Amino acid sequence: MTEPLRLPLAHGYDVDDAKELLRKEIREHRRSRNEAELRELSAGFTQHVLDAVGDARRVAFYVSTPEEPPTQDALTQLSARGVHILLPVLGPGLARNWGVFKGLDDLSERAPGRPPEPSGESYSAEVLNEVDLVITPGMA
């Protein structure tokens, strides 16, 4: 069993250095989880997502990277419910467009270190005005 996360004190650091220190600790903690913990985390996370989505029909979501709580099961179950899911399509720098989730097999990594993205047409951020719910990743 992985020890609970204990964050270091960041007093005296400037904001960027403090954020980097905390991100480093969180990422190291996430990497220390074993397969059983990851499965349990995935099941709990998926249930939270399904509960949060409720009756929403259009959702903006994300595809997790290996260091994040796994979203693949939640994506699959939401899609099976008939939920229309939009996923980020990353452009240069911090540019974000959105594509339609068509299944896990449709996702591909377009650039090293970036999460998998859907194929097909992408839409500007204005498409988010049409969703019922936006689920975004958080660091901790």
XYZ file of C-alpha atoms in Angstrom:
140
model
C 0.000 0.000 0.000
C 1.369 3.402 -0.990
C 1.965 5.795 1.854
C -0.343 8.833 1.994
C 0.855 11.859 0.071
C 2.723 14.301 2.251
C 3.353 17.601 0.541
C 6.421 19.663 1.427
C 6.059 23.163 2.798
C 6.591 25.739 0.083
C 6.939 28.817 2.288
C 9.502 31.226 0.918
C 9.294 29.915 -2.646
C 8.048 32.100 -5.458
C 4.810 30.865 -6.998
C 6.356 29.112 -10.025
C 8.985 27.322 -7.904
C 6.373 26.285 -5.330
C 4.098 24.890 -8.054
C 6.978 22.941 -9.579
C 8.005 21.526 -6.182
C 4.453 20.382 -5.431
C 3.922 18.942 -8.927
C 7.159 16.956 -8.623
C 6.082 15.442 -5.301
C 2.611 14.576 -6.572
C 3.978 12.948 -9.734
C 6.468 10.886 -7.730
C 3.669 9.765 -5.410
C 1.493 8.764 -8.364
C 4.337 6.705 -9.880
C 4.717 4.774 -6.612
C 1.253 3.188 -6.890
C 1.064 -0.520 -7.657
C -1.323 -2.176 -10.149
C -3.938 -3.057 -7.514
C -4.015 0.536 -6.252
C -4.355 1.831 -9.805
C -7.306 -0.509 -10.486
C -9.004 0.601 -7.267
C -8.329 4.247 -8.055
C -9.728 3.804 -11.560
C -12.928 2.173 -10.294
C -13.494 4.885 -7.696
C -12.709 7.663 -10.137
C -15.033 6.186 -12.757
C -17.884 5.995 -10.266
C -17.340 9.621 -9.235
C -17.402 10.689 -12.882
C -20.577 8.723 -13.626
C -22.268 10.215 -10.563
C -21.154 13.743 -11.486
C -22.334 13.417 -15.082
C -25.755 12.152 -14.030
C -28.223 12.895 -16.839
C -25.942 15.247 -18.781
C -25.941 14.436 -22.499
C -22.948 16.489 -23.703
C -19.713 16.466 -21.710
C -16.253 17.895 -22.225
C -13.734 15.500 -20.685
C -10.081 14.528 -21.106
C -7.929 11.480 -21.756
C -5.554 10.765 -18.911
C -1.827 10.319 -19.188
C -0.157 7.476 -17.252
C 0.518 9.797 -14.296
C -3.145 10.859 -13.905
C -6.170 9.005 -12.548
C -7.220 6.750 -15.446
C -10.145 8.073 -17.485
C -10.458 5.272 -20.049
C -13.140 3.303 -18.170
C -15.160 6.454 -17.532
C -14.952 7.423 -21.216
C -16.104 3.975 -22.287
C -19.004 3.859 -19.817
C -20.169 7.389 -20.617
C -20.094 6.615 -24.318
C -22.087 3.411 -23.721
C -24.710 5.576 -21.964
C -25.007 7.638 -25.137
C -23.220 10.683 -23.747
C -21.663 12.885 -26.462
C -18.068 13.461 -25.302
C -15.699 16.179 -26.458
C -11.962 15.777 -25.851
C -9.121 18.290 -26.125
C -7.184 18.484 -29.360
C -3.963 20.315 -28.585
C -2.504 22.782 -31.027
C 0.707 24.788 -30.894
C 1.588 26.172 -27.481
C -1.506 26.222 -25.320
C -4.032 26.310 -28.174
C -7.000 24.022 -27.464
C -9.596 22.733 -29.853
C -12.095 19.948 -29.224
C -12.824 16.677 -31.007
C -15.524 14.049 -30.670
C -14.764 10.838 -28.750
C -15.496 7.856 -31.004
C -13.980 5.138 -28.821
C -10.632 4.270 -27.296
C -9.401 2.707 -30.549
C -9.792 6.061 -32.307
C -7.439 7.895 -29.938
C -3.815 8.454 -30.901
C -0.838 10.284 -29.460
C 0.007 13.087 -31.879
C 3.050 14.407 -30.032
C 5.341 12.913 -27.354
C 4.161 13.575 -23.815
C 0.708 14.727 -24.837
C -2.450 12.772 -24.093
C -4.095 10.779 -26.888
C -6.514 12.745 -29.057
C -9.512 11.861 -31.220
C -9.256 11.800 -34.989
C -11.527 13.748 -37.271
C -12.711 17.312 -37.276
C -11.813 19.614 -34.414
C -13.849 22.523 -33.105
C -12.918 25.809 -31.472
C -13.443 26.423 -27.771
C -16.838 27.967 -28.512
C -18.218 24.416 -28.777
C -17.961 24.274 -24.972
C -20.967 26.601 -24.843
C -23.014 23.594 -25.989
C -21.959 21.108 -23.280
C -23.793 20.383 -20.056
C -20.659 19.663 -18.020
C -16.891 20.155 -18.233
C -14.635 17.736 -16.338
C -11.028 18.879 -16.109
C -7.954 17.268 -14.581
C -6.542 18.629 -11.369
C -3.127 18.007 -9.935
C -4.194 16.950 -6.444
